[in-house]
């Protein structure tokens, strides 16, 4: 069963648009990050990779062995700006990893197959 959405898709898309217009808008950024993390969990359901975007949110995604305790074996962590650039297609996975803007550990921690997210592509 997919995770329960907490962000209405229309509100999430609106927050992404507001973040694009003003990246300094913290409220829009937080909503946009949560929405895009929920979108990732929808397109890549599972519990194998923990995606962390402190301080705005985290989600478990990607099919495979379920993680239940301790530090997950597959972790992706980045800042909100980088995450939203990845989610919207303004930045590629390889560019972000190469620049050290994404810290990914574990054999399943490559999210390039799911990013950018269709609902938020950069326009």
PDB file of N, CA, C and O in Angstrom, residues 6-84:
ATOM      1  N   UNK A   6       0.045  13.535   2.699  1.00  0.00           N
ATOM      2  CA  UNK A   6      -0.299  14.591   3.637  1.00  0.00           C
ATOM      3  C   UNK A   6      -0.424  15.928   2.923  1.00  0.00           C
ATOM      4  O   UNK A   6      -0.989  16.851   3.448  1.00  0.00           O
ATOM      5  N   UNK A   7       0.133  16.031   1.729  1.00  0.00           N
ATOM      6  CA  UNK A   7       0.092  17.277   0.965  1.00  0.00           C
ATOM      7  C   UNK A   7      -0.818  17.090  -0.236  1.00  0.00           C
ATOM      8  O   UNK A   7      -0.605  16.186  -1.037  1.00  0.00           O
ATOM      9  N   UNK A   8      -1.836  17.912  -0.336  1.00  0.00           N
ATOM     10  CA  UNK A   8      -2.714  17.869  -1.503  1.00  0.00           C
ATOM     11  C   UNK A   8      -1.877  18.167  -2.745  1.00  0.00           C
ATOM     12  O   UNK A   8      -1.075  19.114  -2.736  1.00  0.00           O
ATOM     13  N   UNK A   9      -2.022  17.376  -3.810  1.00  0.00           N
ATOM     14  CA  UNK A   9      -1.212  17.607  -5.015  1.00  0.00           C
ATOM     15  C   UNK A   9      -1.289  19.031  -5.562  1.00  0.00           C
ATOM     16  O   UNK A   9      -0.262  19.597  -5.951  1.00  0.00           O
ATOM     17  N   UNK A  10      -2.462  19.640  -5.570  1.00  0.00           N
ATOM     18  CA  UNK A  10      -2.577  21.015  -6.076  1.00  0.00           C
ATOM     19  C   UNK A  10      -1.774  21.983  -5.205  1.00  0.00           C
ATOM     20  O   UNK A  10      -1.083  22.870  -5.715  1.00  0.00           O
ATOM     21  N   UNK A  11      -1.840  21.786  -3.890  1.00  0.00           N
ATOM     22  CA  UNK A  11      -1.070  22.634  -2.973  1.00  0.00           C
ATOM     23  C   UNK A  11       0.426  22.383  -3.144  1.00  0.00           C
ATOM     24  O   UNK A  11       1.233  23.319  -3.069  1.00  0.00           O
ATOM     25  N   UNK A  12       0.799  21.130  -3.387  1.00  0.00           N
ATOM     26  CA  UNK A  12       2.211  20.800  -3.598  1.00  0.00           C
ATOM     27  C   UNK A  12       2.753  21.435  -4.867  1.00  0.00           C
ATOM     28  O   UNK A  12       3.840  22.021  -4.861  1.00  0.00           O
ATOM     29  N   UNK A  13       2.000  21.315  -5.955  1.00  0.00           N
ATOM     30  CA  UNK A  13       2.444  21.935  -7.219  1.00  0.00           C
ATOM     31  C   UNK A  13       2.522  23.452  -7.085  1.00  0.00           C
ATOM     32  O   UNK A  13       3.431  24.095  -7.607  1.00  0.00           O
ATOM     33  N   UNK A  14       1.580  24.023  -6.358  1.00  0.00           N
ATOM     34  CA  UNK A  14       1.591  25.465  -6.109  1.00  0.00           C
ATOM     35  C   UNK A  14       2.830  25.866  -5.307  1.00  0.00           C
ATOM     36  O   UNK A  14       3.462  26.889  -5.578  1.00  0.00           O
ATOM     37  N   UNK A  15       3.180  25.063  -4.314  1.00  0.00           N
ATOM     38  CA  UNK A  15       4.373  25.338  -3.504  1.00  0.00           C
ATOM     39  C   UNK A  15       5.641  25.242  -4.346  1.00  0.00           C
ATOM     40  O   UNK A  15       6.563  26.048  -4.189  1.00  0.00           O
ATOM     41  N   UNK A  16       5.697  24.262  -5.250  1.00  0.00           N
ATOM     42  CA  UNK A  16       6.858  24.147  -6.142  1.00  0.00           C
ATOM     43  C   UNK A  16       6.964  25.395  -7.016  1.00  0.00           C
ATOM     44  O   UNK A  16       8.047  25.968  -7.174  1.00  0.00           O
ATOM     45  N   UNK A  17       5.835  25.859  -7.553  1.00  0.00           N
ATOM     46  CA  UNK A  17       5.835  27.069  -8.377  1.00  0.00           C
ATOM     47  C   UNK A  17       6.263  28.286  -7.554  1.00  0.00           C
ATOM     48  O   UNK A  17       7.044  29.134  -8.030  1.00  0.00           O
ATOM     49  N   UNK A  18       5.788  28.377  -6.320  1.00  0.00           N
ATOM     50  CA  UNK A  18       6.167  29.492  -5.447  1.00  0.00           C
ATOM     51  C   UNK A  18       7.656  29.438  -5.116  1.00  0.00           C
ATOM     52  O   UNK A  18       8.333  30.477  -5.091  1.00  0.00           O
ATOM     53  N   UNK A  19       8.187  28.245  -4.876  1.00  0.00           N
ATOM     54  CA  UNK A  19       9.622  28.094  -4.613  1.00  0.00           C
ATOM     55  C   UNK A  19      10.440  28.525  -5.836  1.00  0.00           C
ATOM     56  O   UNK A  19      11.448  29.197  -5.699  1.00  0.00           O
ATOM     57  N   UNK A  20       9.987  28.133  -7.024  1.00  0.00           N
ATOM     58  CA  UNK A  20      10.691  28.554  -8.239  1.00  0.00           C
ATOM     59  C   UNK A  20      10.730  30.075  -8.356  1.00  0.00           C
ATOM     60  O   UNK A  20      11.730  30.650  -8.740  1.00  0.00           O
ATOM     61  N   UNK A  21       9.605  30.716  -8.032  1.00  0.00           N
ATOM     62  CA  UNK A  21       9.516  32.175  -8.130  1.00  0.00           C
ATOM     63  C   UNK A  21      10.350  32.871  -7.060  1.00  0.00           C
ATOM     64  O   UNK A  21      10.905  33.949  -7.302  1.00  0.00           O
ATOM     65  N   UNK A  22      10.456  32.244  -5.887  1.00  0.00           N
ATOM     66  CA  UNK A  22      11.192  32.846  -4.776  1.00  0.00           C
ATOM     67  C   UNK A  22      11.810  31.755  -3.911  1.00  0.00           C
ATOM     68  O   UNK A  22      11.200  31.314  -2.928  1.00  0.00           O
ATOM     69  N   UNK A  23      13.038  31.310  -4.253  1.00  0.00           N
ATOM     70  CA  UNK A  23      13.675  30.241  -3.478  1.00  0.00           C
ATOM     71  C   UNK A  23      13.896  30.577  -2.002  1.00  0.00           C
ATOM     72  O   UNK A  23      14.132  29.680  -1.197  1.00  0.00           O
ATOM     73  N   UNK A  24      13.789  31.844  -1.630  1.00  0.00           N
ATOM     74  CA  UNK A  24      13.968  32.230  -0.228  1.00  0.00           C
ATOM     75  C   UNK A  24      12.688  32.062   0.586  1.00  0.00           C
ATOM     76  O   UNK A  24      12.720  32.210   1.808  1.00  0.00           O
ATOM     77  N   UNK A  25      11.562  31.731  -0.045  1.00  0.00           N
ATOM     78  CA  UNK A  25      10.286  31.548   0.642  1.00  0.00           C
ATOM     79  C   UNK A  25      10.313  30.216   1.391  1.00  0.00           C
ATOM     80  O   UNK A  25      10.091  29.145   0.813  1.00  0.00           O
ATOM     81  N   UNK A  26      10.596  30.277   2.685  1.00  0.00           N
ATOM     82  CA  UNK A  26      10.786  29.070   3.493  1.00  0.00           C
ATOM     83  C   UNK A  26       9.512  28.240   3.573  1.00  0.00           C
ATOM     84  O   UNK A  26       9.563  27.006   3.476  1.00  0.00           O
ATOM     85  N   UNK A  27       8.386  28.879   3.711  1.00  0.00           N
ATOM     86  CA  UNK A  27       7.130  28.126   3.814  1.00  0.00           C
ATOM     87  C   UNK A  27       6.851  27.335   2.529  1.00  0.00           C
ATOM     88  O   UNK A  27       6.502  26.159   2.576  1.00  0.00           O
ATOM     89  N   UNK A  28       7.032  27.986   1.378  1.00  0.00           N
ATOM     90  CA  UNK A  28       6.837  27.305   0.092  1.00  0.00           C
ATOM     91  C   UNK A  28       7.851  26.178  -0.062  1.00  0.00           C
ATOM     92  O   UNK A  28       7.510  25.080  -0.511  1.00  0.00           O
ATOM     93  N   UNK A  29       9.088  26.433   0.323  1.00  0.00           N
ATOM     94  CA  UNK A  29      10.137  25.412   0.210  1.00  0.00           C
ATOM     95  C   UNK A  29       9.793  24.176   1.025  1.00  0.00           C
ATOM     96  O   UNK A  29       9.897  23.049   0.539  1.00  0.00           O
ATOM     97  N   UNK A  30       9.366  24.367   2.248  1.00  0.00           N
ATOM     98  CA  UNK A  30       9.049  23.226   3.113  1.00  0.00           C
ATOM     99  C   UNK A  30       7.913  22.389   2.534  1.00  0.00           C
ATOM    100  O   UNK A  30       7.986  21.164   2.499  1.00  0.00           O
ATOM    101  N   UNK A  31       6.875  23.048   2.062  1.00  0.00           N
ATOM    102  CA  UNK A  31       5.753  22.327   1.462  1.00  0.00           C
ATOM    103  C   UNK A  31       6.192  21.633   0.182  1.00  0.00           C
ATOM    104  O   UNK A  31       5.835  20.477  -0.066  1.00  0.00           O
ATOM    105  N   UNK A  32       6.991  22.318  -0.628  1.00  0.00           N
ATOM    106  CA  UNK A  32       7.481  21.735  -1.885  1.00  0.00           C
ATOM    107  C   UNK A  32       8.352  20.510  -1.617  1.00  0.00           C
ATOM    108  O   UNK A  32       8.239  19.499  -2.320  1.00  0.00           O
ATOM    109  N   UNK A  33       9.201  20.564  -0.611  1.00  0.00           N
ATOM    110  CA  UNK A  33      10.044  19.413  -0.276  1.00  0.00           C
ATOM    111  C   UNK A  33       9.180  18.244   0.172  1.00  0.00           C
ATOM    112  O   UNK A  33       9.336  17.118  -0.310  1.00  0.00           O
ATOM    113  N   UNK A  34       8.251  18.476   1.075  1.00  0.00           N
ATOM    114  CA  UNK A  34       7.384  17.382   1.553  1.00  0.00           C
ATOM    115  C   UNK A  34       6.584  16.780   0.397  1.00  0.00           C
ATOM    116  O   UNK A  34       6.477  15.565   0.265  1.00  0.00           O
ATOM    117  N   UNK A  35       6.030  17.642  -0.460  1.00  0.00           N
ATOM    118  CA  UNK A  35       5.261  17.172  -1.613  1.00  0.00           C
ATOM    119  C   UNK A  35       6.126  16.321  -2.540  1.00  0.00           C
ATOM    120  O   UNK A  35       5.721  15.235  -2.956  1.00  0.00           O
ATOM    121  N   UNK A  36       7.319  16.775  -2.856  1.00  0.00           N
ATOM    122  CA  UNK A  36       8.166  16.020  -3.785  1.00  0.00           C
ATOM    123  C   UNK A  36       8.667  14.724  -3.163  1.00  0.00           C
ATOM    124  O   UNK A  36       8.817  13.725  -3.869  1.00  0.00           O
ATOM    125  N   UNK A  37       8.896  14.700  -1.868  1.00  0.00           N
ATOM    126  CA  UNK A  37       9.244  13.438  -1.213  1.00  0.00           C
ATOM    127  C   UNK A  37       8.070  12.454  -1.281  1.00  0.00           C
ATOM    128  O   UNK A  37       8.267  11.263  -1.533  1.00  0.00           O
ATOM    129  N   UNK A  38       6.851  12.956  -1.081  1.00  0.00           N
ATOM    130  CA  UNK A  38       5.668  12.103  -1.206  1.00  0.00           C
ATOM    131  C   UNK A  38       5.520  11.594  -2.642  1.00  0.00           C
ATOM    132  O   UNK A  38       5.142  10.435  -2.860  1.00  0.00           O
ATOM    133  N   UNK A  39       5.818  12.448  -3.615  1.00  0.00           N
ATOM    134  CA  UNK A  39       5.776  12.039  -5.024  1.00  0.00           C
ATOM    135  C   UNK A  39       6.783  10.917  -5.279  1.00  0.00           C
ATOM    136  O   UNK A  39       6.475   9.941  -5.960  1.00  0.00           O
ATOM    137  N   UNK A  40       7.995  11.053  -4.734  1.00  0.00           N
ATOM    138  CA  UNK A  40       9.001  10.004  -4.893  1.00  0.00           C
ATOM    139  C   UNK A  40       8.485   8.692  -4.311  1.00  0.00           C
ATOM    140  O   UNK A  40       8.618   7.639  -4.943  1.00  0.00           O
ATOM    141  N   UNK A  41       7.897   8.751  -3.124  1.00  0.00           N
ATOM    142  CA  UNK A  41       7.371   7.534  -2.500  1.00  0.00           C
ATOM    143  C   UNK A  41       6.258   6.914  -3.338  1.00  0.00           C
ATOM    144  O   UNK A  41       6.090   5.695  -3.348  1.00  0.00           O
ATOM    145  N   UNK A  42       5.516   7.735  -4.071  1.00  0.00           N
ATOM    146  CA  UNK A  42       4.469   7.215  -4.952  1.00  0.00           C
ATOM    147  C   UNK A  42       5.046   6.506  -6.169  1.00  0.00           C
ATOM    148  O   UNK A  42       4.559   5.461  -6.573  1.00  0.00           O
ATOM    149  N   UNK A  43       6.082   7.089  -6.788  1.00  0.00           N
ATOM    150  CA  UNK A  43       6.630   6.501  -8.020  1.00  0.00           C
ATOM    151  C   UNK A  43       7.645   5.398  -7.736  1.00  0.00           C
ATOM    152  O   UNK A  43       7.897   4.562  -8.596  1.00  0.00           O
ATOM    153  N   UNK A  44       8.223   5.409  -6.543  1.00  0.00           N
ATOM    154  CA  UNK A  44       9.204   4.386  -6.164  1.00  0.00           C
ATOM    155  C   UNK A  44       8.854   3.854  -4.773  1.00  0.00           C
ATOM    156  O   UNK A  44       9.590   4.050  -3.813  1.00  0.00           O
ATOM    157  N   UNK A  45       7.704   3.166  -4.657  1.00  0.00           N
ATOM    158  CA  UNK A  45       7.279   2.704  -3.336  1.00  0.00           C
ATOM    159  C   UNK A  45       8.228   1.649  -2.779  1.00  0.00           C
ATOM    160  O   UNK A  45       8.809   0.869  -3.519  1.00  0.00           O
ATOM    161  N   UNK A  46       8.373   1.680  -1.488  1.00  0.00           N
ATOM    162  CA  UNK A  46       9.211   0.697  -0.812  1.00  0.00           C
ATOM    163  C   UNK A  46       9.820   1.295   0.440  1.00  0.00           C
ATOM    164  O   UNK A  46       9.498   2.407   0.847  1.00  0.00           O
ATOM    165  N   UNK A  47      10.736   0.541   1.036  1.00  0.00           N
ATOM    166  CA  UNK A  47      11.352   0.965   2.300  1.00  0.00           C
ATOM    167  C   UNK A  47      12.854   0.720   2.304  1.00  0.00           C
ATOM    168  O   UNK A  47      13.447   0.613   3.368  1.00  0.00           O
ATOM    169  N   UNK A  48      13.465   0.642   1.133  1.00  0.00           N
ATOM    170  CA  UNK A  48      14.878   0.287   1.057  1.00  0.00           C
ATOM    171  C   UNK A  48      15.811   1.479   1.188  1.00  0.00           C
ATOM    172  O   UNK A  48      16.896   1.372   1.731  1.00  0.00           O
ATOM    173  N   UNK A  49      15.404   2.638   0.685  1.00  0.00           N
ATOM    174  CA  UNK A  49      16.246   3.835   0.701  1.00  0.00           C
ATOM    175  C   UNK A  49      15.574   4.907   1.539  1.00  0.00           C
ATOM    176  O   UNK A  49      14.400   5.205   1.350  1.00  0.00           O
ATOM    177  N   UNK A  50      16.324   5.471   2.463  1.00  0.00           N
ATOM    178  CA  UNK A  50      15.820   6.603   3.218  1.00  0.00           C
ATOM    179  C   UNK A  50      16.358   7.864   2.577  1.00  0.00           C
ATOM    180  O   UNK A  50      17.572   8.029   2.437  1.00  0.00           O
ATOM    181  N   UNK A  51      15.444   8.737   2.146  1.00  0.00           N
ATOM    182  CA  UNK A  51      15.823  10.004   1.525  1.00  0.00           C
ATOM    183  C   UNK A  51      15.584  11.095   2.560  1.00  0.00           C
ATOM    184  O   UNK A  51      14.462  11.289   3.017  1.00  0.00           O
ATOM    185  N   UNK A  52      16.658  11.794   2.922  1.00  0.00           N
ATOM    186  CA  UNK A  52      16.596  12.817   3.963  1.00  0.00           C
ATOM    187  C   UNK A  52      16.885  14.186   3.360  1.00  0.00           C
ATOM    188  O   UNK A  52      17.880  14.368   2.667  1.00  0.00           O
ATOM    189  N   UNK A  53      16.016  15.132   3.672  1.00  0.00           N
ATOM    190  CA  UNK A  53      16.184  16.512   3.220  1.00  0.00           C
ATOM    191  C   UNK A  53      15.983  17.405   4.451  1.00  0.00           C
ATOM    192  O   UNK A  53      14.938  18.024   4.630  1.00  0.00           O
ATOM    193  N   UNK A  54      16.991  17.436   5.333  1.00  0.00           N
ATOM    194  CA  UNK A  54      16.835  18.211   6.558  1.00  0.00           C
ATOM    195  C   UNK A  54      16.868  19.715   6.252  1.00  0.00           C
ATOM    196  O   UNK A  54      17.586  20.134   5.356  1.00  0.00           O
ATOM    197  N   UNK A  55      16.072  20.482   6.956  1.00  0.00           N
ATOM    198  CA  UNK A  55      15.199  20.122   8.066  1.00  0.00           C
ATOM    199  C   UNK A  55      13.755  19.862   7.635  1.00  0.00           C
ATOM    200  O   UNK A  55      12.866  19.778   8.483  1.00  0.00           O
ATOM    201  N   UNK A  56      13.515  19.725   6.332  1.00  0.00           N
ATOM    202  CA  UNK A  56      12.145  19.743   5.826  1.00  0.00           C
ATOM    203  C   UNK A  56      11.435  18.404   5.713  1.00  0.00           C
ATOM    204  O   UNK A  56      10.207  18.363   5.689  1.00  0.00           O
ATOM    205  N   UNK A  57      12.139  17.297   5.613  1.00  0.00           N
ATOM    206  CA  UNK A  57      11.434  16.034   5.502  1.00  0.00           C
ATOM    207  C   UNK A  57      12.327  14.854   5.205  1.00  0.00           C
ATOM    208  O   UNK A  57      13.526  15.003   4.931  1.00  0.00           O
ATOM    209  N   UNK A  58      11.727  13.699   5.260  1.00  0.00           N
ATOM    210  CA  UNK A  58      12.404  12.436   4.937  1.00  0.00           C
ATOM    211  C   UNK A  58      11.337  11.434   4.530  1.00  0.00           C
ATOM    212  O   UNK A  58      10.173  11.559   4.917  1.00  0.00           O
ATOM    213  N   UNK A  59      11.746  10.452   3.739  1.00  0.00           N
ATOM    214  CA  UNK A  59      10.821   9.420   3.287  1.00  0.00           C
ATOM    215  C   UNK A  59      11.602   8.146   3.029  1.00  0.00           C
ATOM    216  O   UNK A  59      12.803   8.192   2.730  1.00  0.00           O
ATOM    217  N   UNK A  60      10.936   7.023   3.188  1.00  0.00           N
ATOM    218  CA  UNK A  60      11.514   5.758   2.758  1.00  0.00           C
ATOM    219  C   UNK A  60      10.878   5.387   1.432  1.00  0.00           C
ATOM    220  O   UNK A  60       9.657   5.522   1.274  1.00  0.00           O
ATOM    221  N   UNK A  61      11.697   4.964   0.497  1.00  0.00           N
ATOM    222  CA  UNK A  61      11.224   4.652  -0.852  1.00  0.00           C
ATOM    223  C   UNK A  61      12.057   3.525  -1.432  1.00  0.00           C
ATOM    224  O   UNK A  61      12.991   3.045  -0.794  1.00  0.00           O
ATOM    225  N   UNK A  62      11.736   3.111  -2.607  1.00  0.00           N
ATOM    226  CA  UNK A  62      12.433   2.124  -3.434  1.00  0.00           C
ATOM    227  C   UNK A  62      12.179   0.701  -2.920  1.00  0.00           C
ATOM    228  O   UNK A  62      12.420   0.379  -1.753  1.00  0.00           O
ATOM    229  N   UNK A  63      11.710  -0.115  -3.833  1.00  0.00           N
ATOM    230  CA  UNK A  63      11.397  -1.503  -3.525  1.00  0.00           C
ATOM    231  C   UNK A  63      12.664  -2.281  -3.192  1.00  0.00           C
ATOM    232  O   UNK A  63      13.721  -2.041  -3.745  1.00  0.00           O
ATOM    233  N   UNK A  64      12.531  -3.214  -2.298  1.00  0.00           N
ATOM    234  CA  UNK A  64      13.644  -4.068  -1.902  1.00  0.00           C
ATOM    235  C   UNK A  64      13.503  -4.451  -0.451  1.00  0.00           C
ATOM    236  O   UNK A  64      12.433  -4.306   0.132  1.00  0.00           O
ATOM    237  N   UNK A  65      14.600  -4.912   0.161  1.00  0.00           N
ATOM    238  CA  UNK A  65      14.540  -5.331   1.559  1.00  0.00           C
ATOM    239  C   UNK A  65      14.088  -4.180   2.458  1.00  0.00           C
ATOM    240  O   UNK A  65      14.545  -3.056   2.310  1.00  0.00           O
ATOM    241  N   UNK A  66      13.185  -4.482   3.351  1.00  0.00           N
ATOM    242  CA  UNK A  66      12.637  -3.469   4.255  1.00  0.00           C
ATOM    243  C   UNK A  66      13.632  -3.155   5.363  1.00  0.00           C
ATOM    244  O   UNK A  66      14.213  -4.039   5.983  1.00  0.00           O
ATOM    245  N   UNK A  67      13.771  -1.867   5.619  1.00  0.00           N
ATOM    246  CA  UNK A  67      14.614  -1.409   6.721  1.00  0.00           C
ATOM    247  C   UNK A  67      13.719  -1.149   7.927  1.00  0.00           C
ATOM    248  O   UNK A  67      12.693  -0.487   7.817  1.00  0.00           O
ATOM    249  N   UNK A  68      14.096  -1.683   9.101  1.00  0.00           N
ATOM    250  CA  UNK A  68      13.238  -1.496  10.272  1.00  0.00           C
ATOM    251  C   UNK A  68      13.928  -0.850  11.464  1.00  0.00           C
ATOM    252  O   UNK A  68      13.285  -0.164  12.231  1.00  0.00           O
ATOM    253  N   UNK A  69      15.225  -1.040  11.650  1.00  0.00           N
ATOM    254  CA  UNK A  69      15.885  -0.485  12.841  1.00  0.00           C
ATOM    255  C   UNK A  69      17.276   0.020  12.531  1.00  0.00           C
ATOM    256  O   UNK A  69      17.924  -0.455  11.621  1.00  0.00           O
ATOM    257  N   UNK A  70      17.723   0.977  13.345  1.00  0.00           N
ATOM    258  CA  UNK A  70      19.081   1.478  13.222  1.00  0.00           C
ATOM    259  C   UNK A  70      19.271   2.316  11.962  1.00  0.00           C
ATOM    260  O   UNK A  70      18.329   2.760  11.335  1.00  0.00           O
ATOM    261  N   UNK A  71      20.523   2.516  11.618  1.00  0.00           N
ATOM    262  CA  UNK A  71      20.852   3.296  10.433  1.00  0.00           C
ATOM    263  C   UNK A  71      20.549   2.477   9.195  1.00  0.00           C
ATOM    264  O   UNK A  71      21.035   1.365   9.055  1.00  0.00           O
ATOM    265  N   UNK A  72      19.750   3.022   8.275  1.00  0.00           N
ATOM    266  CA  UNK A  72      19.431   2.265   7.069  1.00  0.00           C
ATOM    267  C   UNK A  72      20.675   2.042   6.217  1.00  0.00           C
ATOM    268  O   UNK A  72      21.571   2.885   6.189  1.00  0.00           O
ATOM    269  N   UNK A  73      20.742   0.930   5.500  1.00  0.00           N
ATOM    270  CA  UNK A  73      21.912   0.645   4.667  1.00  0.00           C
ATOM    271  C   UNK A  73      21.974   1.511   3.413  1.00  0.00           C
ATOM    272  O   UNK A  73      23.036   1.661   2.819  1.00  0.00           O
ATOM    273  N   UNK A  74      20.853   2.087   2.993  1.00  0.00           N
ATOM    274  CA  UNK A  74      20.803   2.923   1.797  1.00  0.00           C
ATOM    275  C   UNK A  74      20.223   4.280   2.181  1.00  0.00           C
ATOM    276  O   UNK A  74      19.044   4.369   2.536  1.00  0.00           O
ATOM    277  N   UNK A  75      21.064   5.314   2.121  1.00  0.00           N
ATOM    278  CA  UNK A  75      20.645   6.647   2.544  1.00  0.00           C
ATOM    279  C   UNK A  75      21.038   7.655   1.480  1.00  0.00           C
ATOM    280  O   UNK A  75      22.149   7.612   0.936  1.00  0.00           O
ATOM    281  N   UNK A  76      20.116   8.565   1.198  1.00  0.00           N
ATOM    282  CA  UNK A  76      20.392   9.719   0.353  1.00  0.00           C
ATOM    283  C   UNK A  76      20.095  10.932   1.216  1.00  0.00           C
ATOM    284  O   UNK A  76      19.026  11.023   1.828  1.00  0.00           O
ATOM    285  N   UNK A  77      21.040  11.864   1.280  1.00  0.00           N
ATOM    286  CA  UNK A  77      20.817  13.076   2.052  1.00  0.00           C
ATOM    287  C   UNK A  77      21.299  14.272   1.257  1.00  0.00           C
ATOM    288  O   UNK A  77      22.364  14.229   0.632  1.00  0.00           O
ATOM    289  N   UNK A  78      20.488  15.326   1.277  1.00  0.00           N
ATOM    290  CA  UNK A  78      20.839  16.552   0.585  1.00  0.00           C
ATOM    291  C   UNK A  78      20.084  17.715   1.218  1.00  0.00           C
ATOM    292  O   UNK A  78      19.204  17.518   2.051  1.00  0.00           O
ATOM    293  N   UNK A  79      20.431  18.905   0.812  1.00  0.00           N
ATOM    294  CA  UNK A  79      19.764  20.103   1.315  1.00  0.00           C
ATOM    295  C   UNK A  79      18.490  20.365   0.498  1.00  0.00           C
ATOM    296  O   UNK A  79      18.330  19.829  -0.602  1.00  0.00           O
ATOM    297  N   UNK A  80      17.576  21.190   1.012  1.00  0.00           N
ATOM    298  CA  UNK A  80      16.320  21.446   0.316  1.00  0.00           C
ATOM    299  C   UNK A  80      16.487  22.016  -1.092  1.00  0.00           C
ATOM    300  O   UNK A  80      15.780  21.604  -2.019  1.00  0.00           O
ATOM    301  N   UNK A  81      17.384  22.957  -1.266  1.00  0.00           N
ATOM    302  CA  UNK A  81      17.587  23.561  -2.594  1.00  0.00           C
ATOM    303  C   UNK A  81      17.995  22.494  -3.611  1.00  0.00           C
ATOM    304  O   UNK A  81      17.420  22.404  -4.698  1.00  0.00           O
ATOM    305  N   UNK A  82      18.978  21.681  -3.263  1.00  0.00           N
ATOM    306  CA  UNK A  82      19.439  20.632  -4.170  1.00  0.00           C
ATOM    307  C   UNK A  82      18.324  19.636  -4.452  1.00  0.00           C
ATOM    308  O   UNK A  82      18.111  19.240  -5.598  1.00  0.00           O
ATOM    309  N   UNK A  83      17.591  19.217  -3.413  1.00  0.00           N
ATOM    310  CA  UNK A  83      16.508  18.248  -3.615  1.00  0.00           C
ATOM    311  C   UNK A  83      15.475  18.786  -4.602  1.00  0.00           C
ATOM    312  O   UNK A  83      15.055  18.091  -5.514  1.00  0.00           O
ATOM    313  N   UNK A  84      15.066  20.032  -4.418  1.00  0.00           N
ATOM    314  CA  UNK A  84      14.049  20.589  -5.307  1.00  0.00           C
ATOM    315  C   UNK A  84      14.583  20.760  -6.727  1.00  0.00           C
ATOM    316  O   UNK A  84      13.847  20.562  -7.699  1.00  0.00           O
TER     317      UNK A  84
END
